Backbone as CSV, one residue per row, in Angstrom:
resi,resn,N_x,N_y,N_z,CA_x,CA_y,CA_z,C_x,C_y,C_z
1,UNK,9.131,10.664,22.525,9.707,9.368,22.194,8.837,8.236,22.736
2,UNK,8.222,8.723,24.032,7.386,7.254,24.769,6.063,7.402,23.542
3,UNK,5.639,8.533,22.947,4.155,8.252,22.555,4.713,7.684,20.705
4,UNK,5.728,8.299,20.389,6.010,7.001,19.333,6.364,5.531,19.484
5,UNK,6.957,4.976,20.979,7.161,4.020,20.928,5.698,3.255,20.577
6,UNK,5.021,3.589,21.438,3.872,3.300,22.095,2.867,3.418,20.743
7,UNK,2.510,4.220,19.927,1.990,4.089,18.415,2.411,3.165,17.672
8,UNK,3.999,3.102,17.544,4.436,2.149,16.182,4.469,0.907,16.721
9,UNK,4.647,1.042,17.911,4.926,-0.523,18.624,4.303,-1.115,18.533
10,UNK,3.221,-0.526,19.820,2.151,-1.259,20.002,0.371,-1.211,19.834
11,UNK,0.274,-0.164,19.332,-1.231,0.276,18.792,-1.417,0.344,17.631
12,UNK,-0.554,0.320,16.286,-0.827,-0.019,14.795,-0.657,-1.210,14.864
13,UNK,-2.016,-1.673,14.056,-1.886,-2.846,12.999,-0.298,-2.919,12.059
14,UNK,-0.707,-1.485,11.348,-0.130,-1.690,10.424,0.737,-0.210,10.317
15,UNK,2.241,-0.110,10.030,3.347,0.727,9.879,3.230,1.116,8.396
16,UNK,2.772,1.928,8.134,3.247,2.035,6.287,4.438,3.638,6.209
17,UNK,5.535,3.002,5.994,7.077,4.127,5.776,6.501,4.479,4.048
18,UNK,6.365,5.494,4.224,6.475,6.274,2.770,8.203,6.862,2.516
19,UNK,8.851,5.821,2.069,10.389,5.600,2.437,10.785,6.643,1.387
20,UNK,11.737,8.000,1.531,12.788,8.334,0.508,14.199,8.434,1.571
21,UNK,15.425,8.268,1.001,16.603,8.025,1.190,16.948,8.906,2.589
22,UNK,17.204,8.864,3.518,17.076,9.596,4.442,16.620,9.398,6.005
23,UNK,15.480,8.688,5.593,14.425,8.113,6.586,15.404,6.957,7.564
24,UNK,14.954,7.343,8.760,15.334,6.723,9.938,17.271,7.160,10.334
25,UNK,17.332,8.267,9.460,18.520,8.577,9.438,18.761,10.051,10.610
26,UNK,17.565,10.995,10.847,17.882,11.367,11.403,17.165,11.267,12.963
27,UNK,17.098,12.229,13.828,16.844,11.701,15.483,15.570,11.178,15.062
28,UNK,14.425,12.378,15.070,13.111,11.333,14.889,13.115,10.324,14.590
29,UNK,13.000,10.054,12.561,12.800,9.094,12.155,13.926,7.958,12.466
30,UNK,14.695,7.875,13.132,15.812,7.017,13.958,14.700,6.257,15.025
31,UNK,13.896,6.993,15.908,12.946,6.806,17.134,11.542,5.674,16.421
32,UNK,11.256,6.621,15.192,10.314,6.365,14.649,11.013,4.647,13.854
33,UNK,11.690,4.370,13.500,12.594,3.350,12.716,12.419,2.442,14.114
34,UNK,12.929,2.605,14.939,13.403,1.304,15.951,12.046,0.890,16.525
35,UNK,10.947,1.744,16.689,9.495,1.171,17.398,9.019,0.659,15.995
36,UNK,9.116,0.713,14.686,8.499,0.141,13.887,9.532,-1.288,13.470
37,UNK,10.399,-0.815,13.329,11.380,-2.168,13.754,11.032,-3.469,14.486
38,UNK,10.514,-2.885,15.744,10.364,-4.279,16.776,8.936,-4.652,16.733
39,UNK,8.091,-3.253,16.353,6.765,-4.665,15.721,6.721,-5.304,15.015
40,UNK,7.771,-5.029,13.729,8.046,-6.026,12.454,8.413,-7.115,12.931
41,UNK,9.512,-7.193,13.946,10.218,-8.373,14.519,8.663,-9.293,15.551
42,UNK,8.656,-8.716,16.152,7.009,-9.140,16.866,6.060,-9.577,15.667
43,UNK,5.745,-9.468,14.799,4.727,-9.624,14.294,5.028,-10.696,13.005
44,UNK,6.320,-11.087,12.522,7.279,-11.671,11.487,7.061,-10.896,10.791
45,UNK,7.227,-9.030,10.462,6.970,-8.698,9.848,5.767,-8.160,9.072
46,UNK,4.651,-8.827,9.574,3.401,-8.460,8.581,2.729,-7.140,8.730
47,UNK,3.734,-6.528,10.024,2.921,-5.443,10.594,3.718,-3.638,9.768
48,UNK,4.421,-4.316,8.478,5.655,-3.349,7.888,4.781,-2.973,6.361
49,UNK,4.733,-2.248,5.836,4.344,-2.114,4.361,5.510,-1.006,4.066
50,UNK,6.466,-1.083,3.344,7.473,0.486,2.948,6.852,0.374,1.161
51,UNK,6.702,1.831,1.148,6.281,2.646,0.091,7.521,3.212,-0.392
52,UNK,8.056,3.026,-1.766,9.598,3.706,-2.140,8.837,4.858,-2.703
53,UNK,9.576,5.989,-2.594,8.540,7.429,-3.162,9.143,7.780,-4.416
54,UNK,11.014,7.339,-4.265,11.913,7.577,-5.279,12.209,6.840,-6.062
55,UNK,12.359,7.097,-7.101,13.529,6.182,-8.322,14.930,5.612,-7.544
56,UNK,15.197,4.765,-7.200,16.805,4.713,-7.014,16.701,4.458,-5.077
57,UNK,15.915,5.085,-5.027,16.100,4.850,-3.139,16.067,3.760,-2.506
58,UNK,16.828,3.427,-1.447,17.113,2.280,-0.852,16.530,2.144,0.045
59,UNK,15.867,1.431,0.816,15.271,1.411,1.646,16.591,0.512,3.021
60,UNK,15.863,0.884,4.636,17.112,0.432,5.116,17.652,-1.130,5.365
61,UNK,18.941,-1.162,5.280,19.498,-3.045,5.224,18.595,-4.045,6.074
62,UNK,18.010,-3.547,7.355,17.002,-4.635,7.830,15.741,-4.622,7.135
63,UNK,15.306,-4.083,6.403,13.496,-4.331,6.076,14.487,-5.657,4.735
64,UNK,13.777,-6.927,5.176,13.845,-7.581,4.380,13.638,-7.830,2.911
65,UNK,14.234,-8.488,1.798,14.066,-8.370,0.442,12.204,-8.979,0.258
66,UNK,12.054,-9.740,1.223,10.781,-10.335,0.891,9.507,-9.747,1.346
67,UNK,9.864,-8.787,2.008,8.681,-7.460,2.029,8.092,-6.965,1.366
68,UNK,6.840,-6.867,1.357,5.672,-5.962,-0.112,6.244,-4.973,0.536
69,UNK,6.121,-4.276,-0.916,6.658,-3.281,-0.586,6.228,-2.847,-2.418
70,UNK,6.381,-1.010,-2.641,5.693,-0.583,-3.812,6.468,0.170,-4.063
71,UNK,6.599,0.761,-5.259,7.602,1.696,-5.664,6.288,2.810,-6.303
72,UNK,5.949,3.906,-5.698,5.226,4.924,-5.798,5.236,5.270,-7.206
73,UNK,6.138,5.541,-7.615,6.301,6.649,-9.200,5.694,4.998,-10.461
74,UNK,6.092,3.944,-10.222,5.505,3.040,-10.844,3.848,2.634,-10.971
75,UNK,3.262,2.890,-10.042,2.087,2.291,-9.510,0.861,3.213,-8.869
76,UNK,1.519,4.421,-8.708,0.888,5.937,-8.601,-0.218,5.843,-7.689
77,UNK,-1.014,6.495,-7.168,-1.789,7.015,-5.390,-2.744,5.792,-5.536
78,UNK,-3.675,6.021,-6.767,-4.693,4.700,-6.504,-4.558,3.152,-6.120
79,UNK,-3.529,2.621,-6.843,-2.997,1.142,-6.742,-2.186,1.477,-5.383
80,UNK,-1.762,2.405,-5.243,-0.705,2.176,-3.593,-1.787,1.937,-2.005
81,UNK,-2.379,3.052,-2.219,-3.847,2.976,-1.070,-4.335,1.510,-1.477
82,UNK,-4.654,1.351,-2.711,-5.521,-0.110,-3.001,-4.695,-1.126,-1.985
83,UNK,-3.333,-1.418,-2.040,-2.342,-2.325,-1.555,-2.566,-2.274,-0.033
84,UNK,-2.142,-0.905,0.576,-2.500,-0.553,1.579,-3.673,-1.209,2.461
85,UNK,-4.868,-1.162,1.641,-6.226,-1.155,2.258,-6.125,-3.040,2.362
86,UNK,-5.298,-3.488,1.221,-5.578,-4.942,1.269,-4.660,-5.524,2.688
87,UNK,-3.948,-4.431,3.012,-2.519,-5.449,4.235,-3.140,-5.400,5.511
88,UNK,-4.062,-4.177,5.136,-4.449,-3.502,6.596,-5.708,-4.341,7.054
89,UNK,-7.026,-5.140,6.048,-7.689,-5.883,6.428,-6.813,-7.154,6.910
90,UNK,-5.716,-7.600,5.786,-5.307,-8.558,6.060,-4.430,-8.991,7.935
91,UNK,-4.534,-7.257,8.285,-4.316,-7.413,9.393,-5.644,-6.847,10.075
92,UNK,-6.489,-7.273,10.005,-7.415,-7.151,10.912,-8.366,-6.098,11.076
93,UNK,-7.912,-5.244,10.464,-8.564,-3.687,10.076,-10.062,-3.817,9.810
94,UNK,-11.135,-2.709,10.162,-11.863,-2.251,9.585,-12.020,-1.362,9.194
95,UNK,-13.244,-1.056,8.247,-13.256,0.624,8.097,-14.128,1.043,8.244
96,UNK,-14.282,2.267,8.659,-15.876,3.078,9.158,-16.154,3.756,8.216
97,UNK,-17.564,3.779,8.292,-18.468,4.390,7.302,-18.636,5.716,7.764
98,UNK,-18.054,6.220,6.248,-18.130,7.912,6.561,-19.481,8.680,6.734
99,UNK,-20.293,9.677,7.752,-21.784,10.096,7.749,-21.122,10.983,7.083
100,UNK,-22.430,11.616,7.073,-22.883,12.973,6.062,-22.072,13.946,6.083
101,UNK,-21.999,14.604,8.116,-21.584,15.558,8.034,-19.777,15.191,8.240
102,UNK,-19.475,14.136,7.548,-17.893,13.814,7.860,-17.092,13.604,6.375
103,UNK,-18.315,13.637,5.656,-18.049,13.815,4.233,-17.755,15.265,3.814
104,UNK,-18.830,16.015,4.527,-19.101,17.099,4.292,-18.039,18.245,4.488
105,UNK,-17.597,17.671,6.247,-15.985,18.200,6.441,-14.579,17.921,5.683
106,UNK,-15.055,16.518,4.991,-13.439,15.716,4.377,-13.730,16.716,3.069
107,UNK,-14.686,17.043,2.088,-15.015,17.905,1.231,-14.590,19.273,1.184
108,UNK,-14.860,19.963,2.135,-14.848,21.130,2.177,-13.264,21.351,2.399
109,UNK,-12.710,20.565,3.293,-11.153,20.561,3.665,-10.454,20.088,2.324
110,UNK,-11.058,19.418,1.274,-10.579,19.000,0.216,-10.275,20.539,-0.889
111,UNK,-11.525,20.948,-0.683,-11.566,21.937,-1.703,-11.246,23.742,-1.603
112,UNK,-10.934,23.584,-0.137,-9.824,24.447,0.564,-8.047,24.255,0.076
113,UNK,-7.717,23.041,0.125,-6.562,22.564,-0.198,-6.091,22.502,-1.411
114,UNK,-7.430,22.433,-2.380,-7.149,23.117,-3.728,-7.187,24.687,-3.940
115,UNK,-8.144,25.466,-3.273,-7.663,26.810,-3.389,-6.639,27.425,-3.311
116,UNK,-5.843,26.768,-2.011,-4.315,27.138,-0.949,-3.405,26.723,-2.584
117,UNK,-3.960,25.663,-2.871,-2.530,24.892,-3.733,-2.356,25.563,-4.776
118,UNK,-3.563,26.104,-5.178,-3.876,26.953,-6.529,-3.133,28.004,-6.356
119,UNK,-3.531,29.129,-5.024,-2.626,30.283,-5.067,-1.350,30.351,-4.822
120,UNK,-0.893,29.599,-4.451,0.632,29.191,-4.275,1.507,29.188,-5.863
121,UNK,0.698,28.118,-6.462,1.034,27.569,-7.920,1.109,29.130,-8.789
122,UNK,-0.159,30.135,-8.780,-0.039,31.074,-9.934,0.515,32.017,-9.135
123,UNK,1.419,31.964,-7.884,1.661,33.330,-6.958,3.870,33.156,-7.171
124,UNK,4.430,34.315,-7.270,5.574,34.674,-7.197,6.546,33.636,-6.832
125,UNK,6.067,32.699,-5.594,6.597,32.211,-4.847,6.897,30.817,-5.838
126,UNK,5.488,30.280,-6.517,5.416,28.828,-7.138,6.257,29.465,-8.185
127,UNK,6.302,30.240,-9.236,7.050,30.455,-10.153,8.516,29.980,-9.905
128,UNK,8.813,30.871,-8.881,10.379,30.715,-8.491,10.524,28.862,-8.321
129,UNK,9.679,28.065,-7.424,9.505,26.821,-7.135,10.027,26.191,-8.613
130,UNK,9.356,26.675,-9.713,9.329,26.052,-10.982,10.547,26.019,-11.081
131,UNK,11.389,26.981,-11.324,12.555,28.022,-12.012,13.067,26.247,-10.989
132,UNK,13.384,26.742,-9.849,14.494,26.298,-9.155,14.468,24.229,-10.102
133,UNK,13.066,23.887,-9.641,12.390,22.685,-10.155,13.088,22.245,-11.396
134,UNK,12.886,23.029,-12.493,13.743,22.562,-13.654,14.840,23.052,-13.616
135,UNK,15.551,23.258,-12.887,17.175,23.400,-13.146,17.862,22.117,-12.453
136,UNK,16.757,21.419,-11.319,17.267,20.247,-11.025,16.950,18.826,-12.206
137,UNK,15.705,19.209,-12.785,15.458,18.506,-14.162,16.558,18.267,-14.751
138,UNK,17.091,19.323,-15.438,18.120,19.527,-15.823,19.856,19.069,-15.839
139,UNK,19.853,19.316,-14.345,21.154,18.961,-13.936,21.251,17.367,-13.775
140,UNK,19.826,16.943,-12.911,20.085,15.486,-12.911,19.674,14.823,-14.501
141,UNK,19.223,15.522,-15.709,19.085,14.460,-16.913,20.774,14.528,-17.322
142,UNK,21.389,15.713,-16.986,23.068,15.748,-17.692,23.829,14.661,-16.775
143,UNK,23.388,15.000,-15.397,24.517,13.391,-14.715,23.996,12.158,-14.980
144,UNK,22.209,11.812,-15.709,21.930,10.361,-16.004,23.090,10.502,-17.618
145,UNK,22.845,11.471,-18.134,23.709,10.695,-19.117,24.963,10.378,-19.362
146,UNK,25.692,11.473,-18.282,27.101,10.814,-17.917,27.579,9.709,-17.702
147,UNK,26.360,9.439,-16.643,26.511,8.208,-15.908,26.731,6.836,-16.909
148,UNK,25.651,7.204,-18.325,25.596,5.843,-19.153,26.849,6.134,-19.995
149,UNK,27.391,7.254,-20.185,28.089,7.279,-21.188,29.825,6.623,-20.957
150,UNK,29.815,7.059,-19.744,31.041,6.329,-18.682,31.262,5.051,-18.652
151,UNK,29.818,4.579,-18.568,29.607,3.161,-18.180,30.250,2.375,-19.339
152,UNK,29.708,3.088,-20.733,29.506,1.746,-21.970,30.516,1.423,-22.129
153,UNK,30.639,0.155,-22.696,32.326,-0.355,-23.203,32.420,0.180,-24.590
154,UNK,31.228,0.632,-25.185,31.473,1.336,-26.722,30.969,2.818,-26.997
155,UNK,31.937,3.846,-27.178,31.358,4.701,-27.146,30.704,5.260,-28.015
156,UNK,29.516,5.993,-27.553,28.697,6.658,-28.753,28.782,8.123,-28.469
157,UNK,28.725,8.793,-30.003,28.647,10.354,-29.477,28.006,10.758,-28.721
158,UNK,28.856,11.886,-27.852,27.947,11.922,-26.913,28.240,13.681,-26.651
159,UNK,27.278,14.784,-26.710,27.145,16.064,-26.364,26.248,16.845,-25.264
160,UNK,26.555,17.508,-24.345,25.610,17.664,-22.939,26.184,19.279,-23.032
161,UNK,25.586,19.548,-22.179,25.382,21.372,-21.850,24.299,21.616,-21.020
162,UNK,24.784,22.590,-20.332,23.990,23.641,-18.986,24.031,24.894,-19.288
163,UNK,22.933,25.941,-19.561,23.489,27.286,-19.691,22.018,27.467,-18.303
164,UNK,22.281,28.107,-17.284,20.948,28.335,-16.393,19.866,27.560,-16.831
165,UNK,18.646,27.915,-17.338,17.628,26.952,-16.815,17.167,26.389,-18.305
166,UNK,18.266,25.989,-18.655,18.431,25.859,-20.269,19.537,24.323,-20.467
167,UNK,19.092,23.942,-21.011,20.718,22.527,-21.290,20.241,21.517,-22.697
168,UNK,20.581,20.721,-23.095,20.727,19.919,-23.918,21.464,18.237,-23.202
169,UNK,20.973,17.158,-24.175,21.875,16.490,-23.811,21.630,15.391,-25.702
170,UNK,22.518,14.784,-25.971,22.942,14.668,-27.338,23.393,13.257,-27.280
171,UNK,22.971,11.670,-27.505,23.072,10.603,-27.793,23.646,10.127,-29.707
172,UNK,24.260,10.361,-29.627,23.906,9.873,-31.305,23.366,10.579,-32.091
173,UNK,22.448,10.060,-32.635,21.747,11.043,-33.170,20.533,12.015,-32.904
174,UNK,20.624,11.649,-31.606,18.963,12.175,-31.217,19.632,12.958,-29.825
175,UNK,18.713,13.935,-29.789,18.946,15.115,-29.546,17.816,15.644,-28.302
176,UNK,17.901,15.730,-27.054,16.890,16.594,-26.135,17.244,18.071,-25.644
177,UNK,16.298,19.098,-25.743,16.684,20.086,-25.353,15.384,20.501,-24.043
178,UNK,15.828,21.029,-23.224,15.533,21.477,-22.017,15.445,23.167,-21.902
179,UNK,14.227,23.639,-21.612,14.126,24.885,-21.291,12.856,25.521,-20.765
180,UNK,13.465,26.388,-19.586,12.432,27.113,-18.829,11.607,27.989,-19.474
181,UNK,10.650,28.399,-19.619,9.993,29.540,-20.268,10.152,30.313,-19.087
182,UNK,10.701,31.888,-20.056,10.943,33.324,-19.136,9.503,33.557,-18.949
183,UNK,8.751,33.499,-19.914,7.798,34.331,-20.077,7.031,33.682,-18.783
184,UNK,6.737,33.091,-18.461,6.021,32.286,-17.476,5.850,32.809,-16.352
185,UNK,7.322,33.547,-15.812,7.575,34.665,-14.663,6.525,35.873,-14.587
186,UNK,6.570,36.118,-15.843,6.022,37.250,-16.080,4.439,37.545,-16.136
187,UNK,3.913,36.259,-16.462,2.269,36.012,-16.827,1.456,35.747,-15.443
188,UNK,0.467,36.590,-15.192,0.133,36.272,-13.486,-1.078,35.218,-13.839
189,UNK,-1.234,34.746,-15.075,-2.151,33.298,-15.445,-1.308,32.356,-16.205
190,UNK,-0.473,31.926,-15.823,0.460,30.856,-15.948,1.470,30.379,-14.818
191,UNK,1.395,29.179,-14.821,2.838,28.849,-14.005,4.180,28.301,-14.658
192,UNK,4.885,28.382,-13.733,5.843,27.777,-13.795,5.965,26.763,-15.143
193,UNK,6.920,27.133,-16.907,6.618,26.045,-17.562,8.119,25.416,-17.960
194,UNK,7.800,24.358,-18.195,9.355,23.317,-18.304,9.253,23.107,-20.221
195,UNK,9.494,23.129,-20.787,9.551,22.428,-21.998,10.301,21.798,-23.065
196,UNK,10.585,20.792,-23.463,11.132,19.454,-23.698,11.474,18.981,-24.955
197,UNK,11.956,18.950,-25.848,11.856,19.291,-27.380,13.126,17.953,-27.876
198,UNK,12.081,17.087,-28.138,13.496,16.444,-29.280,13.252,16.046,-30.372
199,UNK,14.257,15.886,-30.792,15.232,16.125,-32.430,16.006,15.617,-32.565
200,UNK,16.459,15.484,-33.923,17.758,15.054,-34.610,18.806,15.845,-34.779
201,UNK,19.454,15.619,-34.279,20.648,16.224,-34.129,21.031,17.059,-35.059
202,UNK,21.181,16.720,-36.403,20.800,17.356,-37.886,20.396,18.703,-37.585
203,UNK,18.947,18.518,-37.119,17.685,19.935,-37.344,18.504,20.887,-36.338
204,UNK,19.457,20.632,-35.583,19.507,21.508,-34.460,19.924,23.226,-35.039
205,UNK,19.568,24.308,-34.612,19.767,25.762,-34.661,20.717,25.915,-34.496
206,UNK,20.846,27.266,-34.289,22.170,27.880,-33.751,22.164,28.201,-32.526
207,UNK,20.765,28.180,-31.672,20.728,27.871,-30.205,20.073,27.047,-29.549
208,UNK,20.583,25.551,-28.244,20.389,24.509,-28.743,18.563,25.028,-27.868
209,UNK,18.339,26.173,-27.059,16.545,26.206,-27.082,15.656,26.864,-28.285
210,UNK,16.239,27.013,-29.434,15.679,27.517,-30.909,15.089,26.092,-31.512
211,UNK,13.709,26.044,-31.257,13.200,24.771,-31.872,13.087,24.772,-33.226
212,UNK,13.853,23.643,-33.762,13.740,23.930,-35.519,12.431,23.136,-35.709
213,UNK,11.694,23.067,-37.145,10.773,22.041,-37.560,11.087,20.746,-37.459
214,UNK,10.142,20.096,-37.315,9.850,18.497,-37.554,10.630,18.197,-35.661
215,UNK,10.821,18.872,-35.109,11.475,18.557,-33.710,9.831,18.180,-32.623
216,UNK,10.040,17.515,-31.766,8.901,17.365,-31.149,8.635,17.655,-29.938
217,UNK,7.867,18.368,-29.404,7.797,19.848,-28.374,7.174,19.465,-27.088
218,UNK,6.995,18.957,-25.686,5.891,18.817,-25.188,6.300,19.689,-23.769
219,UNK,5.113,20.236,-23.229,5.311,21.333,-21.889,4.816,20.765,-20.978
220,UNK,5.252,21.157,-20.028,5.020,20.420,-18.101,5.018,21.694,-17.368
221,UNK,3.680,21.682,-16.818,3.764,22.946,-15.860,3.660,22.615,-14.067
222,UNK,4.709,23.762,-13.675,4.948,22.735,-12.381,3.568,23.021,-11.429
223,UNK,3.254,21.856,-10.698,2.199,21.970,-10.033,2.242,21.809,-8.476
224,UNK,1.365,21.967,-7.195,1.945,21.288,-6.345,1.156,19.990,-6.221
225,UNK,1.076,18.860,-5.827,0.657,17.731,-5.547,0.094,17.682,-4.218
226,UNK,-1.037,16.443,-4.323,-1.487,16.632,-2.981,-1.012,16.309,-1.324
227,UNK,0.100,16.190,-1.842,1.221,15.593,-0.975,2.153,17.103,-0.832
228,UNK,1.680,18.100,-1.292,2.516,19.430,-1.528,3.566,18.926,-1.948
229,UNK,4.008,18.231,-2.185,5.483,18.128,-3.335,5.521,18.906,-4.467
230,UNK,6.055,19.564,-5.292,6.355,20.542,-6.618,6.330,18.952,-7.430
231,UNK,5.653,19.463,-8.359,6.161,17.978,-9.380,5.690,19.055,-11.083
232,UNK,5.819,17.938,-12.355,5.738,18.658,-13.218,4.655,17.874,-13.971
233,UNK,3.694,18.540,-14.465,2.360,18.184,-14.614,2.150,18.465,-16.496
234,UNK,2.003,17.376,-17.203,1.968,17.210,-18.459,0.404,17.200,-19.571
235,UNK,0.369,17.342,-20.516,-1.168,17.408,-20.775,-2.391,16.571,-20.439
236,UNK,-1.580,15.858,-20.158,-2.743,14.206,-19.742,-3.393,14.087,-18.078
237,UNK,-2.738,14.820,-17.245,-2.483,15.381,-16.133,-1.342,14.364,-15.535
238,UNK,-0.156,13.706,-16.270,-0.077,12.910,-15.467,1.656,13.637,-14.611
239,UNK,1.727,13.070,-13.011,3.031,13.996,-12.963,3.825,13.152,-12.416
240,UNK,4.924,14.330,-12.320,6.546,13.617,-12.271,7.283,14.589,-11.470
241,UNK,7.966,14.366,-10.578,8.956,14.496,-9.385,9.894,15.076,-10.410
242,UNK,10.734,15.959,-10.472,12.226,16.843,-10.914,13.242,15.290,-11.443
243,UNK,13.413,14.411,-10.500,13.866,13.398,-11.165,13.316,12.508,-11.657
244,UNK,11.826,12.187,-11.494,11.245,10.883,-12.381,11.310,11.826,-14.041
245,UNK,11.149,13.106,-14.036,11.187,13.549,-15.640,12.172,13.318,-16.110
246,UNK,13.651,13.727,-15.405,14.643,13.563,-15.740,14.695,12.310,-16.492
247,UNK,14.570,11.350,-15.399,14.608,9.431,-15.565,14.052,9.385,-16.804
248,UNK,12.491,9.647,-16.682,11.883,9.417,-17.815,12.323,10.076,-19.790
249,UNK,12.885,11.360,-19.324,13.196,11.388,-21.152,14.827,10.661,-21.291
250,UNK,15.614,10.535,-20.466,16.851,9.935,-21.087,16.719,8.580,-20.878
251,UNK,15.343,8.042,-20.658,15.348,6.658,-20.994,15.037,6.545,-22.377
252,UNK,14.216,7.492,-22.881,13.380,8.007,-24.089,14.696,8.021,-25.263
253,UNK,15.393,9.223,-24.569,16.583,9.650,-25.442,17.132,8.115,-25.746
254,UNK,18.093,7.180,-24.923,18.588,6.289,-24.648,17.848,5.127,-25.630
255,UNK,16.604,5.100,-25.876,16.155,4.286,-27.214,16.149,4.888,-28.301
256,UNK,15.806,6.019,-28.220,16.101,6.692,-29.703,17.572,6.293,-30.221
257,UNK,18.265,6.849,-29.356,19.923,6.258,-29.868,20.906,4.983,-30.112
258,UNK,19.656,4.304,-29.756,20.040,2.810,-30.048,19.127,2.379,-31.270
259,UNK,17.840,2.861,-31.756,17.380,2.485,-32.730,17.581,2.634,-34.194
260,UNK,17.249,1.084,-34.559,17.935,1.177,-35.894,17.048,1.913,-36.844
């Protein structure tokens, strides 16, 4: 407790909270919260940067509304460090020039961390990671659409379903279906795959993961991030947290069903 006071207090420039919902809630980050606390107060603040990691997360009632502050899933690793690097001169910071053989170590430790991440990803263990991964996909796209469907003062049709790592959810006329690939378990050169399929309600089968024609298909394979987080990784490479996918297609769905 004395060598966190003593870090957040008084030997950083600069505090950066990579904030999700939780933080400063339990003993540590409670310890860790109150020494970064009173340099904020010491410093008017300039000595605070909070990073939101989540969709929806609150950060706690004292960090003021007028705080920079970034929302991660918006603005993604490059622009966040960029921000970072600008608060940290702005407090006084320099930076050292990396030699040869410190490149050489940050390299090699780099490309270790992709091996580790790699065998994890195509090994028994990441599969299961996946499995578990999209069933929270899943569960949280069926409570976003509850959530809107509750809300509206006008209702629109509205159809949802869970069967295991399988679900649907049904706006109007437009239609998302959700499903794990089995086969994925089974393939020791594949991981973990999520895949995403919407349609018109019309085209739908007789099972709602039976993709009919003209429906539109796209796959996410789960990966780990360099942050080891599980996230779900799309053709472009770009990725998404179990709930930013969620977020992201029933916002998708949610215009489809309003368009004229």
């Amino acid at each position: 407790m004395d060598q966190f006071t003593q870090i957040f207090k008084h030997d950083s420039r600069l505090n950066v909270v990579l904030f999700r919902d939780g933080w400063s809630e339990s003993r540590w980050t409670a310890v860790e919260a109150a020494a970064i606390k009173d340099s904020a107060l010491n410093t008017r603040w300039e000595s605070l940067f909070v990073v939101v990691l989540d969709k929806g997360a609150t950060p706690p009632i004292w960090v003021p509304s007028t705080i920079i502050n970034m929302d991660y899933i918006d603005f993604g690793l490059t622009e966040t460090v960029g921000a970072i690097r600008k608060r940290a001169l702005e407090r006084h910071a320099t930076f050292k020039e990396e030699s040869p053989l410190e490149l050489a170590k940050r390299l090699e430790k780099d490309r270790a961390d992709v091996r580790r991440r790699k065998d994890l990803e195509f090994s028994q263990a990441g599969l299961d990671a996946g499995l578990a991964s999209a069933k929270v996909v899943i569960a949280e796209a069926v409570r976003l659409a509850d959530e809107i469907v509750a809300s509206l003062p006008s209702k629109i049709q509205f159809e949802r379903g869970i069967d295991g790592a399988s679900g649907f959810v049904k706006l109007g006329w437009a239609r998302l279906s959700f499903w794990w690939d089995p086969d994925s378990i089974s393939s020791p050169m594949e991981t973990s795959t999520l895949v995403i399929t919407v349609m018109k309600a019309a085209m739908l089968g007789p099972r709602h993961h039976t993709w009919p024609d003209g429906g539109k298909r796209y796959t996410y394979q789960a990966r780990l991030s360099t942050t080891d987080d599980w996230v779900w990784r799309d053709k472009k490479r770009t990725e998404y947290s179990a709930a930013a996918l969620a977020d992201f297609w029933i916002q998708n769905l949610v215009r489809l069903a309003y368009r004229d």
